[in-house]
Short mmCIF file of C-alpha atoms in Angstrom, two decimals:
data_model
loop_
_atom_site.label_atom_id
_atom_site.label_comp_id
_atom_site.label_asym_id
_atom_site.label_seq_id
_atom_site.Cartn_x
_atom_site.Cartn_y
_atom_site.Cartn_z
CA UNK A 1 73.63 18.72 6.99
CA UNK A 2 74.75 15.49 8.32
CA UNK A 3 78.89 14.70 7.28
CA UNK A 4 79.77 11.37 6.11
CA UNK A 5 82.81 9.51 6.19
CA UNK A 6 83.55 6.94 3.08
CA UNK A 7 84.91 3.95 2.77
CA UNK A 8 84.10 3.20 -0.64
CA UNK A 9 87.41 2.52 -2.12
CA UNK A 10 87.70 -0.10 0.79
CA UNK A 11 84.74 -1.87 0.30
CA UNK A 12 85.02 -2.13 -3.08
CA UNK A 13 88.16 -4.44 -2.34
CA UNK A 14 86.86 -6.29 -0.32
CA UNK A 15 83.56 -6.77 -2.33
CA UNK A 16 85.73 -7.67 -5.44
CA UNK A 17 87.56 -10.18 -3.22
CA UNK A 18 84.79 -12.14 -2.01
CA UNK A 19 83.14 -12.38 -5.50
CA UNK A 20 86.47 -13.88 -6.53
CA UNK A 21 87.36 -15.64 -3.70
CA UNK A 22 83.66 -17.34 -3.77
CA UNK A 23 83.71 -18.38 -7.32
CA UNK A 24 87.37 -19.91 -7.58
CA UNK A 25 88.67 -23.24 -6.55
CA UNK A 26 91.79 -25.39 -6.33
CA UNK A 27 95.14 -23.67 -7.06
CA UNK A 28 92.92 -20.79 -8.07
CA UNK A 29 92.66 -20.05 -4.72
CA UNK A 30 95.74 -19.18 -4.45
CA UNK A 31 95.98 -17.29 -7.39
CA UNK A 32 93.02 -14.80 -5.89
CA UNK A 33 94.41 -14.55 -2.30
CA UNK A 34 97.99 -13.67 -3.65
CA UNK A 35 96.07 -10.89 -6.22
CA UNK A 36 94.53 -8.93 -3.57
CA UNK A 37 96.85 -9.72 0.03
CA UNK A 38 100.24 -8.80 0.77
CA UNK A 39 102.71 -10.96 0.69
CA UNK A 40 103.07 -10.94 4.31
CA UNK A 41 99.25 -11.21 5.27
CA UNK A 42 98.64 -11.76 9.08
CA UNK A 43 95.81 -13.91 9.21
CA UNK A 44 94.10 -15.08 12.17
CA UNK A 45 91.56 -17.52 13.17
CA UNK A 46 90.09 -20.19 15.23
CA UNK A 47 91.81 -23.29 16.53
CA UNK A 48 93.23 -24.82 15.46
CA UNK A 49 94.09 -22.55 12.22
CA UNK A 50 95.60 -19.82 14.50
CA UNK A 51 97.77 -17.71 12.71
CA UNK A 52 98.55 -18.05 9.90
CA UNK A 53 101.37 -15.67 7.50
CA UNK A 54 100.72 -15.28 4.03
CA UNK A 55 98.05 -15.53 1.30
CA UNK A 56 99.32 -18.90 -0.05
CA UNK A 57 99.39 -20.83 3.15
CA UNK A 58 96.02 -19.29 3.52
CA UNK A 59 94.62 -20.79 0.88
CA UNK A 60 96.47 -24.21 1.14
CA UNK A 61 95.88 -24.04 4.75
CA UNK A 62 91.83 -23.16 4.81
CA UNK A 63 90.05 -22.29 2.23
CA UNK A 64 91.00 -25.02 -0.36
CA UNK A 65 90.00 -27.91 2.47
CA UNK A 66 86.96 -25.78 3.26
CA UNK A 67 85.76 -25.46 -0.08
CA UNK A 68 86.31 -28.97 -1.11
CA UNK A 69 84.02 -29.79 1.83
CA UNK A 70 81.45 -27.36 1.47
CA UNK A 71 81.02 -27.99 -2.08
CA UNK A 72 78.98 -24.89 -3.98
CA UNK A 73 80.16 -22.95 -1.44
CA UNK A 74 77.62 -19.55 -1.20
CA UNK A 75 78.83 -16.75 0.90
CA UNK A 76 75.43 -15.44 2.94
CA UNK A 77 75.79 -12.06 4.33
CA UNK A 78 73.91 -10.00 6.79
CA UNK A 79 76.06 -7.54 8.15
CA UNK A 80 78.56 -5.60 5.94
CA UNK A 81 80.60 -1.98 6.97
CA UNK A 82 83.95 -0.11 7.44
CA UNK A 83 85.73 2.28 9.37
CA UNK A 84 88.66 3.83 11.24
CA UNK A 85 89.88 1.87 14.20
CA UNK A 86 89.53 3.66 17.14
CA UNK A 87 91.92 2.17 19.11
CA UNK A 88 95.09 3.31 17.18
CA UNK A 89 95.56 4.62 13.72
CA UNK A 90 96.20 1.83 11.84
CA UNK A 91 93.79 2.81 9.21
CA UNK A 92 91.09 1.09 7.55
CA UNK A 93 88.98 -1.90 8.44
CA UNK A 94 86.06 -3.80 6.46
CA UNK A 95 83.90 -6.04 8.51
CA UNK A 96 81.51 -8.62 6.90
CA UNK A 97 79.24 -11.13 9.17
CA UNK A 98 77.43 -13.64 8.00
CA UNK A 99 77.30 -17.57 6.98
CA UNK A 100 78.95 -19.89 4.26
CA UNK A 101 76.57 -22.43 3.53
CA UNK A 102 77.62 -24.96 0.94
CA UNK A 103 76.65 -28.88 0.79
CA UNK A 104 78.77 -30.77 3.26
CA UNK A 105 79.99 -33.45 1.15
CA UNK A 106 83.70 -34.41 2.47
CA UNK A 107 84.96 -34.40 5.89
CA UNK A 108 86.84 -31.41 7.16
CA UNK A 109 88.50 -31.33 10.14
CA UNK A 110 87.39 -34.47 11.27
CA UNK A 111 83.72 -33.83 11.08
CA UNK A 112 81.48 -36.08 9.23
CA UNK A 113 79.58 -35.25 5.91
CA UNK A 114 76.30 -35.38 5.81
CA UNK A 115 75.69 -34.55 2.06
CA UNK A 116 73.19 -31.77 2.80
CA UNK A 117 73.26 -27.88 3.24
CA UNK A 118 75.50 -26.79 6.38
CA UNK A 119 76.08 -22.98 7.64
CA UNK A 120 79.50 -22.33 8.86
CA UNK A 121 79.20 -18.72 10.69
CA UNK A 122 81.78 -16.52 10.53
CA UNK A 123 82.68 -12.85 10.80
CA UNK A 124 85.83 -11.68 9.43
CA UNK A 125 87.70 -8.01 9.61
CA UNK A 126 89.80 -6.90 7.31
CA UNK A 127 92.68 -4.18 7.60
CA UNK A 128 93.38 -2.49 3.98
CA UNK A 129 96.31 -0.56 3.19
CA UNK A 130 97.36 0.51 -0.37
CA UNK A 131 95.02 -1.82 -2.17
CA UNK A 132 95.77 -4.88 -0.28
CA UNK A 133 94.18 -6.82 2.49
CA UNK A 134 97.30 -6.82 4.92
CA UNK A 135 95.28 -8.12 8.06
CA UNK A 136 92.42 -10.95 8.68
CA UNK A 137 90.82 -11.59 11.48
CA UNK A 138 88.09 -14.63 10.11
CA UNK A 139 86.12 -16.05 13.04
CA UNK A 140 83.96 -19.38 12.45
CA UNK A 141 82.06 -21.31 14.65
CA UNK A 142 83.06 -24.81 14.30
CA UNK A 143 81.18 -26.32 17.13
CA UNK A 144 77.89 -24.73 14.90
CA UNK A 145 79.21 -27.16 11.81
CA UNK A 146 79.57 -30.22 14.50
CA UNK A 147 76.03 -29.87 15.60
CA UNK A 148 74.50 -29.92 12.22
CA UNK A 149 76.39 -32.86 11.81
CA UNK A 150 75.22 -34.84 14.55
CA UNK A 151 78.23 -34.18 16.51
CA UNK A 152 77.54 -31.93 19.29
CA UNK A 153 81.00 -31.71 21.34
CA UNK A 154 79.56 -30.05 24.75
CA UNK A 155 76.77 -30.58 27.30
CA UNK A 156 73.05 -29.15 26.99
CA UNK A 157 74.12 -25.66 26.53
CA UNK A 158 72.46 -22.73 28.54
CA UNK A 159 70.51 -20.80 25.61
CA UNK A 160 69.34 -22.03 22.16
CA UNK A 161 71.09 -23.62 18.75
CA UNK A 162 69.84 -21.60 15.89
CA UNK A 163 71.00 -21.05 12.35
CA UNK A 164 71.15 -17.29 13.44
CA UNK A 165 69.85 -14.74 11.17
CA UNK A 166 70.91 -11.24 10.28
CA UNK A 167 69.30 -8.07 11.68
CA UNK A 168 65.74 -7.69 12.49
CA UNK A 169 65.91 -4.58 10.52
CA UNK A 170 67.20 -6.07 7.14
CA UNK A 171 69.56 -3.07 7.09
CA UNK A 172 73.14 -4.57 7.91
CA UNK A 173 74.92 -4.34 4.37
CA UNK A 174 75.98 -0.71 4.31
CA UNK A 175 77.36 -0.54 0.66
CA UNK A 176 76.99 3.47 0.70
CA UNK A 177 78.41 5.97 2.67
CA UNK A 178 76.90 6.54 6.44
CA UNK A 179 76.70 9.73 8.40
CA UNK A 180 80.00 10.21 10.58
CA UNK A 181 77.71 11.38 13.40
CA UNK A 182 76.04 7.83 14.07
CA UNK A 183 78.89 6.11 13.67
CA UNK A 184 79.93 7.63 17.04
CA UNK A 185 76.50 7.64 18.42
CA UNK A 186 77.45 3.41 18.15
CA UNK A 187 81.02 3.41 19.51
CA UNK A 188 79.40 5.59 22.14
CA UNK A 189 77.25 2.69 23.00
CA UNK A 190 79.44 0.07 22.17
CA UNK A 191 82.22 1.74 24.56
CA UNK A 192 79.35 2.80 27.89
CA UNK A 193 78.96 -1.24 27.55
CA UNK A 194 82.26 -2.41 27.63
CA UNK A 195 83.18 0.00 30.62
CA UNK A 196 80.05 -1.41 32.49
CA UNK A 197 81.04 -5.18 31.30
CA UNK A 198 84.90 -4.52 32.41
CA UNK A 199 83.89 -3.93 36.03
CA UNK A 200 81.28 -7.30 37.09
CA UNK A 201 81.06 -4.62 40.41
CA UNK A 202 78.61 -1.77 39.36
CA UNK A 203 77.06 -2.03 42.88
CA UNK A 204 73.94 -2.77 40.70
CA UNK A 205 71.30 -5.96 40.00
CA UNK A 206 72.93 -7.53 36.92
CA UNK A 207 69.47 -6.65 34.83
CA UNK A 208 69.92 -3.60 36.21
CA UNK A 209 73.28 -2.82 34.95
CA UNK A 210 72.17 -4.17 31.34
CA UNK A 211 69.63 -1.92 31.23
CA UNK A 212 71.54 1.07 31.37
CA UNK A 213 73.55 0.31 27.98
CA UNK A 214 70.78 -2.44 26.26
CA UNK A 215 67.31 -2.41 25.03
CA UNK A 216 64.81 -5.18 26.84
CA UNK A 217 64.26 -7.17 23.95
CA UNK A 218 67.71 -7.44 23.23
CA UNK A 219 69.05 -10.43 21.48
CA UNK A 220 72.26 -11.96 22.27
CA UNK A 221 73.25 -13.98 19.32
CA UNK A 222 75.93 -16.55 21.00
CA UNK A 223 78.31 -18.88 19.98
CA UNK A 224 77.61 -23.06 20.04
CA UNK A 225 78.05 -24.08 23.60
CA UNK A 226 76.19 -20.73 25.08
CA UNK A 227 73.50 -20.37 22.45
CA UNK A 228 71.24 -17.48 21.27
CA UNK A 229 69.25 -15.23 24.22
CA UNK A 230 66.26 -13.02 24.30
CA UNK A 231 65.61 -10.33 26.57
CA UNK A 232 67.74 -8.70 29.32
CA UNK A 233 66.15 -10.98 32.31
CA UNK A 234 66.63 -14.23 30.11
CA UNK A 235 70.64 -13.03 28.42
CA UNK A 236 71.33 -12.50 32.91
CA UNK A 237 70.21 -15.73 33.47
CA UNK A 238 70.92 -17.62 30.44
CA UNK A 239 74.35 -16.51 30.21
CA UNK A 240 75.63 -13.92 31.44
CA UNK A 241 75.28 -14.16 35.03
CA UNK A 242 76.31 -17.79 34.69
CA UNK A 243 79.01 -16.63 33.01
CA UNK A 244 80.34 -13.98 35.70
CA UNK A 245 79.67 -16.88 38.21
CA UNK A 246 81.92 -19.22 36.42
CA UNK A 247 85.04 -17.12 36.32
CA UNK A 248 87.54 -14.89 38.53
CA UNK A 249 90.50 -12.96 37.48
CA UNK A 250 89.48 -11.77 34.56
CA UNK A 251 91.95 -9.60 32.61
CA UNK A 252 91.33 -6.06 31.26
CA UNK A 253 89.87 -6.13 28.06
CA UNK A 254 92.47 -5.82 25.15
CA UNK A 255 90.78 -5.15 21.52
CA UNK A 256 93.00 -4.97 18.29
CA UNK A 257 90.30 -3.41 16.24
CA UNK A 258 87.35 -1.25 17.37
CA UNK A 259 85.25 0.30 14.88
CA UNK A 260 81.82 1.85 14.07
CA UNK A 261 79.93 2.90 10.86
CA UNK A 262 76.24 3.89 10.75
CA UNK A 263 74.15 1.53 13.66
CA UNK A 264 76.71 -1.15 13.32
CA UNK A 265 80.20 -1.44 15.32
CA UNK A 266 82.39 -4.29 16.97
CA UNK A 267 85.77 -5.23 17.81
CA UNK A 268 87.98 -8.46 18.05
CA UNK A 269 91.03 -8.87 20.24
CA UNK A 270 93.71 -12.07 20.23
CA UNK A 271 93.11 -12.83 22.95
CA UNK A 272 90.42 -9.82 24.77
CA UNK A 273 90.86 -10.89 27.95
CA UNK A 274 91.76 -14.08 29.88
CA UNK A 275 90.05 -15.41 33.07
CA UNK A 276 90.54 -18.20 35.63
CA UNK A 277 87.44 -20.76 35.38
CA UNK A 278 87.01 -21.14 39.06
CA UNK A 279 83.39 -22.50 39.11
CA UNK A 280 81.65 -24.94 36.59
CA UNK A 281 81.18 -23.45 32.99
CA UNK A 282 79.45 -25.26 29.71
CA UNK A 283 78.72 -28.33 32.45
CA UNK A 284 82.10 -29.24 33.21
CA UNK A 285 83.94 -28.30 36.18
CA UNK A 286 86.55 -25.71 36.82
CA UNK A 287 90.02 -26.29 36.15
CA UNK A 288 91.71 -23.20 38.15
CA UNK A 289 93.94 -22.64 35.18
CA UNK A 290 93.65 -19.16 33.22
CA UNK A 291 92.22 -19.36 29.53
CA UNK A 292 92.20 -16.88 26.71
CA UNK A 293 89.04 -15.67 25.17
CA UNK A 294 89.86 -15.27 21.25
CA UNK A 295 86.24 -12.67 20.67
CA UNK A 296 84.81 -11.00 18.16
CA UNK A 297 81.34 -8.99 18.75
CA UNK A 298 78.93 -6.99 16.39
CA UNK A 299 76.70 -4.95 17.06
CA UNK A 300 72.86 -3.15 15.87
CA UNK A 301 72.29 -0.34 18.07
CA UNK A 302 68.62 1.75 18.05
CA UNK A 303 68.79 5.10 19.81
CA UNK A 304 71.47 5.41 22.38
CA UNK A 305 71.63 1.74 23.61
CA UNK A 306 72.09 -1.58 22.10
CA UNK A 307 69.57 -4.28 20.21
CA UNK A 308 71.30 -7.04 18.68
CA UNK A 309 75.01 -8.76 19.21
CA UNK A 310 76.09 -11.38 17.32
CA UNK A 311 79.12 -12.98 19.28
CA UNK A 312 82.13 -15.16 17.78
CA UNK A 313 84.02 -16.87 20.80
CA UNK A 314 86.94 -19.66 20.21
CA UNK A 315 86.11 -22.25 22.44
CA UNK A 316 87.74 -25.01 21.32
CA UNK A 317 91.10 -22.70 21.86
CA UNK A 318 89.88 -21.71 25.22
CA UNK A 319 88.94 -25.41 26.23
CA UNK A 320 92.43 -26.43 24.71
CA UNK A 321 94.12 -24.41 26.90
CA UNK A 322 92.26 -25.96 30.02
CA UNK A 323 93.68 -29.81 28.56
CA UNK A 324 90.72 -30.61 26.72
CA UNK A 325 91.19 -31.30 22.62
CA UNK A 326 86.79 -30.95 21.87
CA UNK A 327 87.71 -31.47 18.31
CA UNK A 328 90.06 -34.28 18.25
CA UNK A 329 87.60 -35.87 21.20
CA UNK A 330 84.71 -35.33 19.27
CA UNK A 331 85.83 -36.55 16.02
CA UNK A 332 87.54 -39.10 17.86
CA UNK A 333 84.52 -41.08 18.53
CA UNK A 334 83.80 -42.31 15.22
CA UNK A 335 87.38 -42.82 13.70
CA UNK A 336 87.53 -46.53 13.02
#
């Protein structure tokens, strides 16, 4: 018989947090984040949120602008587990993946309204300890909202906008309790992968070296900027190898959080990994200064290598660090 490892208790916190979370507003929002998060929540996201320390200035901070924005705000998952991290025994994490789609009817951050529905991707993990959510790590692709609104900030980007969906396999919200045996078949796959990726000197063709840790119909679910990839030969050329072109110096990788449960893993780091852009990247030239890559990546493994990866990268913190404000720049344009 097959063991499995629960997270039950876990899930059912976070669960109960995002059906409360979802449905409140105003000060209420405050009221729910201070009900189920320590008072001295870490929580950590994209620029130019950063991080952020405690529930109230969480609220205050994010979700109350974000809400009265995205007015009847619906949260949209695809991807839902839990686990140990592997990395260190710091106990439990829940991940959840997926979109908030509300109506944009009030700028936030700068970015115009256009009264209609608007996805914000995100993917956030969540560290529990004795009933409370005592870590956040909520990734959201901004430069996604910008484009529905009419205001992409890059250049032609190398793969394809999409509102991305979840899984092809329509199996990503693991509510019960998966066999402990393929959660390690995934961190198995997850970890050959990030071994090969580490290195950019395999001796191998770059398709090559995919294929020994990906499936050929792979999809490569990128952030705005890169876009979404199909296939090994068109994720080489459509980003990857333009990616390993643009760049020298890069860093070890450094993940926080690495977990697996059932055919679904990932990790985040803050940063996980920097690298010098020393060739042109996201049409615009190199800059020679080092930048941090904030990441977080999911995965949908099938057999013993890899399917699906839906990607999370801060690049208006990476592009910051270079001298360039996209945000403020972007926004800029309009402001009267």
């Amino acid at each position: 018989m097959e063991s499995t490892v629960g997270f039950q208790a876990e899930k059912k916190l976070i669960l109960s947090f995002y059906d409360a979370l979802d449905s409140a507003s105003g000060t209420d929002l405050t009221t729910v984040m201070t009900r189920f998060c320590a008072p001295n929540l870490l929580w950590r996201g994209f620029h130019p949120f950063d991080e952020i320390t405690g529930p109230q200035e969480v609220a205050r901070r994010f979700w109350q602008p974000l809400k009265q924005s995205l007015t009847r705000l619906q949260r949209r998952q695809d991807i839902f587990f839990a686990g140990a991290n592997s990395l260190s025994d710091d106990g439990v994490w829940v991940v959840s993946m997926g979109h908030l789609m509300g109506l944009f009817d009030a700028a936030w951050l700068g970015i115009r309204p256009t009264g209609k529905m608007a996805f914000l991707r995100y993917c956030a993990f969540h560290k529990v300890a004795d009933g409370q959510i005592t870590e956040t790590a909520m990734y959201f692709d901004i430069p996604h909202l910008m484009v529905q609104a009419g205001q992409n900030p890059f250049p032609p980007q190398t793969a394809a906008h999409l509102v991305q969906p979840g899984p092809i396999t329509h199996d990503g919200l693991l509510f019960e309790d998966q066999p402990a045996e393929e959660a390690q078949r995934t961190l198995n796959a997850i970890n050959a992968m990030i071994a090969d990726l580490g290195q950019w000197d395999s001796g191998l063709s770059l398709t090559d070296e995919l294929a020994r840790t990906w499936h050929d119909d792979m999809i490569w679910w990128g952030p705005e900027g890169v876009g979404a990839t199909y296939t090994i030969e068109r994720y080489a050329r459509q980003h990857s190898g333009p990616f390993r072109a643009a760049f020298t110096d890069r860093t070890k990788t450094k993940h926080i959080c690495r977990l697996a449960e059932g055919h679904y893993g990932g990790f985040f780091g803050w940063p996980n990994f920097t690298a010098v852009p020393s060739g042109g990247f996201m049409g615009m030239p190199a800059t020679g200064k080092p930048g941090e890559f904030r990441v977080i990546d999911i995965y949908r493994r099938s057999g013993d290598k890899l399917a699906e990866n839906w990607i999370f990268i801060d690049l208006l913190h990476f592009w910051n660090q270079q001298g360039v404000d996209i945000l403020t720049r972007t926004t800029g344009i309009e402001t009267p």
